[in-house]
XYZ file of C-alpha atoms in Angstrom:
335
model
C -13.206 6.643 26.443
C -11.398 6.355 22.952
C -7.897 6.655 22.594
C -4.807 6.724 19.506
C -2.018 4.127 19.403
C -0.779 4.707 15.933
C -3.538 4.420 14.086
C -5.462 1.509 15.547
C -8.202 3.190 17.397
C -9.108 1.565 21.007
C -12.123 1.945 22.457
C -12.514 1.303 26.256
C -16.105 0.146 27.676
C -17.021 0.179 31.330
C -17.491 -3.573 32.081
C -18.881 -5.666 34.344
C -16.545 -7.527 37.204
C -15.682 -10.759 35.970
C -17.686 -13.907 38.577
C -15.167 -14.550 40.965
C -16.943 -18.053 40.678
C -16.677 -18.745 36.189
C -12.902 -19.488 35.017
C -11.904 -16.905 32.556
C -11.132 -18.468 29.239
C -7.382 -18.125 27.995
C -6.978 -19.516 24.077
C -3.571 -20.060 24.814
C -4.309 -23.101 26.381
C -5.538 -24.185 22.608
C -3.599 -22.213 20.773
C -2.974 -23.808 17.777
C -4.000 -27.100 17.991
C -6.904 -28.943 14.950
C -9.841 -26.683 15.469
C -7.487 -24.213 15.534
C -5.719 -24.673 11.689
C -9.144 -25.469 10.002
C -11.406 -22.927 11.096
C -7.931 -20.139 10.450
C -7.301 -22.386 7.206
C -11.281 -21.222 6.304
C -11.370 -17.999 7.377
C -8.501 -17.316 4.816
C -11.129 -19.212 1.848
C -13.590 -16.533 3.120
C -11.134 -13.511 3.464
C -9.518 -14.636 0.027
C -13.326 -13.987 -1.238
C -14.318 -10.686 -0.069
C -10.322 -9.468 -1.294
C -11.597 -10.568 -5.009
C -14.160 -7.455 -5.351
C -12.122 -4.022 -5.139
C -14.560 -2.061 -2.533
C -13.976 -2.010 0.915
C -14.853 -4.315 3.405
C -15.309 -4.241 6.964
C -13.880 -7.469 8.847
C -15.659 -8.081 12.163
C -14.701 -10.441 14.884
C -17.056 -10.760 18.392
C -14.089 -12.424 20.051
C -10.741 -12.227 19.561
C -9.046 -12.966 22.081
C -5.089 -12.031 22.562
C -4.958 -11.871 18.726
C -1.621 -13.693 18.818
C -0.155 -17.236 20.713
C 3.647 -17.648 21.670
C 3.362 -21.726 21.766
C 6.400 -22.548 23.468
C 4.471 -20.732 26.508
C 3.582 -22.275 30.143
C -0.619 -22.477 29.050
C 0.860 -23.868 25.375
C 3.070 -27.037 26.954
C 0.404 -27.590 29.363
C -1.879 -29.364 27.112
C 0.600 -28.979 24.191
C -2.502 -29.573 22.088
C -0.920 -27.518 18.667
C 1.351 -30.934 18.527
C -1.813 -32.487 16.769
C -2.880 -29.151 14.950
C 0.063 -26.491 14.232
C 3.145 -28.614 14.422
C 1.889 -31.229 12.725
C 3.273 -28.491 9.310
C 6.663 -27.828 10.869
C 8.919 -29.860 9.682
C 10.628 -29.863 6.213
C 8.238 -33.598 4.593
C 4.624 -31.777 4.842
C 5.235 -28.243 4.507
C 7.403 -29.390 0.658
C 4.509 -31.562 -0.063
C 3.013 -30.336 -3.261
C -0.353 -31.629 -1.740
C 0.187 -29.041 0.313
C -3.982 -26.586 0.546
C -3.088 -22.188 -0.665
C -4.579 -21.377 2.551
C -2.148 -23.800 4.536
C 0.491 -21.795 2.655
C -1.056 -18.990 3.202
C -1.471 -19.827 7.366
C 1.876 -20.966 7.178
C 3.866 -17.604 5.747
C 1.750 -15.338 8.008
C 2.287 -17.527 10.578
C 6.550 -17.441 9.810
C 5.726 -12.963 9.334
C 4.240 -12.737 13.122
C 7.125 -14.672 14.359
C 9.463 -12.345 13.388
C 7.564 -9.246 14.616
C 6.434 -10.847 17.626
C 10.406 -12.475 18.710
C 10.343 -11.349 22.296
C 6.859 -12.833 22.983
C 8.389 -16.118 21.550
C 9.704 -17.560 24.610
C 11.964 -19.277 22.538
C 9.468 -20.860 20.341
C 6.375 -20.108 17.659
C 4.178 -17.423 17.574
C 0.978 -18.726 15.954
C -1.148 -15.970 14.966
C -4.613 -15.823 15.885
C -7.571 -14.443 13.745
C -7.445 -11.169 13.992
C -2.874 -10.976 12.952
C -4.658 -13.345 10.211
C -7.139 -11.142 9.348
C -4.702 -7.910 10.119
C -2.838 -9.752 7.130
C -4.418 -10.620 4.217
C -7.103 -7.374 4.959
C -5.406 -4.521 2.176
C -5.196 -0.725 2.433
C -8.577 -0.356 2.268
C -10.506 -2.422 4.692
C -10.809 -1.873 7.727
C -11.527 -4.219 10.832
C -13.547 -4.366 13.969
C -12.027 -6.330 17.319
C -13.873 -7.588 19.607
C -12.554 -8.513 23.316
C -14.615 -8.175 26.928
C -11.591 -10.000 29.248
C -8.794 -7.223 30.397
C -6.233 -9.148 29.864
C -6.707 -10.945 26.576
C -7.760 -7.450 25.194
C -4.320 -5.645 26.703
C -2.661 -8.812 24.958
C -4.792 -7.853 21.768
C -3.836 -4.260 22.143
C -0.057 -4.934 21.790
C -0.334 -8.156 19.027
C -1.503 -5.312 16.926
C 0.731 -2.615 17.129
C 3.643 -5.264 16.831
C 1.245 -6.295 14.327
C 2.289 -3.090 11.979
C -0.927 -1.642 12.416
C 0.904 1.973 13.474
C 2.491 2.072 9.702
C -1.274 3.318 8.032
C -1.821 6.313 10.614
C -5.041 5.783 10.070
C -8.656 4.751 11.875
C -7.961 1.084 9.412
C -8.482 -0.746 13.106
C -11.109 -0.725 15.554
C -10.337 -2.713 18.843
C -13.721 -2.448 21.530
C -13.106 -3.694 24.898
C -16.824 -4.569 24.857
C -19.135 -7.872 24.616
C -18.611 -8.972 20.822
C -22.788 -10.025 20.853
C -23.761 -6.396 21.933
C -21.532 -3.771 20.234
C -22.119 -5.566 16.497
C -26.339 -4.718 18.035
C -25.214 -0.974 18.737
C -25.247 1.512 15.084
C -22.206 3.448 15.638
C -20.861 -0.036 15.633
C -22.174 -1.043 11.664
C -20.819 -0.124 9.019
C -23.405 -1.090 6.902
C -23.267 0.541 3.868
C -19.718 -1.804 3.175
C -19.666 -5.030 2.821
C -18.448 -7.713 5.676
C -16.769 -10.549 6.826
C -18.117 -11.110 10.623
C -16.135 -13.811 12.570
C -18.128 -15.312 15.630
C -15.390 -18.035 17.468
C -16.908 -17.532 21.001
C -15.376 -20.176 23.725
C -18.623 -21.965 24.402
C -18.791 -21.800 27.584
C -21.546 -19.701 28.946
C -24.349 -22.215 27.853
C -26.469 -18.977 25.527
C -23.700 -18.727 22.641
C -25.605 -20.156 20.557
C -28.430 -17.892 21.754
C -26.442 -15.002 21.130
C -25.785 -16.042 18.066
C -28.133 -16.439 17.150
C -30.321 -13.540 18.272
C -27.194 -11.019 16.637
C -26.953 -13.011 12.984
C -30.816 -12.578 13.617
C -30.505 -8.168 13.899
C -27.006 -8.406 11.595
C -29.825 -9.609 8.937
C -32.816 -6.613 9.250
C -29.173 -4.136 9.782
C -26.258 -5.098 8.352
C -27.209 -7.253 5.318
C -24.540 -7.353 3.286
C -22.576 -8.800 5.279
C -21.229 -12.558 5.816
C -20.968 -14.119 8.873
C -18.653 -16.854 9.661
C -19.535 -19.087 12.900
C -17.351 -21.312 14.629
C -18.581 -23.757 16.507
C -17.231 -27.619 18.485
C -18.865 -30.834 16.939
C -19.044 -34.458 19.141
C -20.535 -37.356 17.762
C -21.356 -37.995 21.405
C -23.045 -34.695 21.240
C -24.647 -34.475 18.139
C -27.212 -32.128 19.880
C -25.088 -28.874 20.387
C -24.376 -28.456 16.874
C -27.803 -29.096 15.678
C -29.633 -27.006 17.625
C -26.970 -24.031 16.344
C -28.187 -24.618 13.314
C -31.777 -24.787 14.184
C -31.682 -22.045 15.874
C -29.686 -20.321 13.430
C -32.440 -20.743 10.697
C -35.287 -19.489 12.766
C -33.816 -16.447 12.990
C -32.399 -16.163 9.104
C -36.283 -16.873 8.255
C -37.961 -14.834 11.291
C -41.617 -14.177 10.313
C -41.906 -15.254 6.829
C -45.204 -13.102 5.918
C -43.264 -9.613 7.505
C -41.941 -7.649 4.433
C -38.474 -7.721 6.544
C -37.971 -11.083 6.846
C -34.518 -12.266 5.420
C -35.977 -16.123 4.061
C -34.052 -15.505 1.322
C -29.916 -15.758 3.077
C -28.562 -18.845 2.677
C -27.119 -20.918 4.912
C -23.632 -23.364 4.891
C -22.789 -26.206 7.241
C -19.654 -27.594 6.973
C -17.695 -30.592 9.621
C -14.884 -32.313 9.714
C -14.077 -34.863 12.230
C -10.939 -36.400 13.010
C -9.916 -39.367 14.510
C -6.065 -39.639 16.422
C -6.686 -43.171 17.600
C -7.727 -44.315 14.140
C -10.770 -45.890 15.737
C -13.064 -43.841 13.167
C -15.619 -47.245 13.166
C -16.910 -46.254 17.000
C -19.114 -43.496 16.898
C -19.527 -43.242 20.530
C -15.381 -43.206 20.438
C -15.237 -39.799 22.729
C -11.361 -39.388 20.500
C -13.705 -38.681 17.634
C -14.410 -35.202 17.690
C -15.238 -32.587 14.654
C -14.903 -28.905 14.190
C -17.524 -26.758 12.328
C -17.976 -23.787 10.631
C -21.241 -22.082 9.851
C -22.277 -19.989 7.102
C -24.340 -17.387 7.033
C -24.374 -15.721 3.124
C -21.333 -18.004 2.362
C -19.665 -16.921 -1.428
C -19.963 -18.761 -4.439
C -18.043 -21.507 -4.666
C -16.936 -22.126 -2.063
C -18.554 -25.916 -0.918
C -15.582 -27.048 -2.845
C -13.271 -25.117 -2.110
C -14.379 -25.667 1.637
C -13.983 -29.176 0.562
C -10.697 -30.387 -1.077
C -9.409 -27.737 1.934
C -10.913 -30.184 4.384
C -9.745 -33.444 2.406
C -6.181 -32.214 2.700
C -6.412 -31.186 6.180
C -7.765 -34.340 7.367
C -5.291 -36.588 5.631
C -2.098 -34.528 7.001
C -3.365 -34.350 10.732
C -4.145 -37.837 10.934
C -1.198 -38.937 9.784
C -2.907 -40.219 6.468
C -3.983 -43.246 8.901
C -6.885 -41.934 9.951
C -10.556 -41.581 8.518
C -11.529 -37.895 7.844
C -15.180 -37.497 7.343
C -16.545 -34.642 6.079
C -20.016 -32.480 5.939
C -21.321 -29.484 3.987
C -24.153 -29.026 3.497
C -26.816 -26.308 2.266
C -29.873 -26.010 5.285
């Protein structure tokens, strides 16, 4: 079923009932945390790269979530992870600093705009924009957005967030919302806009155990059918589970290389792995310390110059998120 809501195209597809034995992931418990700040500022940098050319592009997201989150909600307050994330930047000393990275400045500006347009949802606190709202704020009128979210409750929230985000002013099909599994949705040709440039953001909760395989499968498909697309894959990293990130890298590499003897092989595709570790306990030397966690962004077809830009961003964020007392470690390498 397809319906229009003030210029936002919403497609509701039949989905299988959720398994009641599986706890559904709700990002509201983690919104604005350290990983969010890193991934969203990196995403801002990528979106700015996409806007350097006048030609339109399509922003695509496989796991859109609710679109934005009230940091004063009971879910957010239960974990209070934002206190070591975005809240680090919500004080005069930090926000007035000349050392604030431009992407961080942009995130704070979008956050202020989102808070002013979602006053009734803020629950007396601050409203943190998720990646759909960030992309909506940075995409131009000629650009389009395709946002997928499978879970019904999160999808309904996404609808309301995107309408409140001002998308009703465009009165066109600029934004398409799909209630569907994002991995599957992008393998249906009617959803591909292969004549356009694209930035595809894959940001799953990594609950199912098969996300790495599904990501690799989708990357391989896109390499054949949407070659102009750039892909950004967020993933968690920890010193105690290094194998998980390495396996993702290996699977995506194999998917990109494909059959090297085939004429359709995408072996010329570039891969850039980026990671940032911070240690809030100040014990970065202990590689078995479970508090030493990292966040990663794997880029397929990265834009020129993004290596140095992310290095500068991660350095700035690492210093701020550790209060200047930690030892952030940065890894940026071509695969």
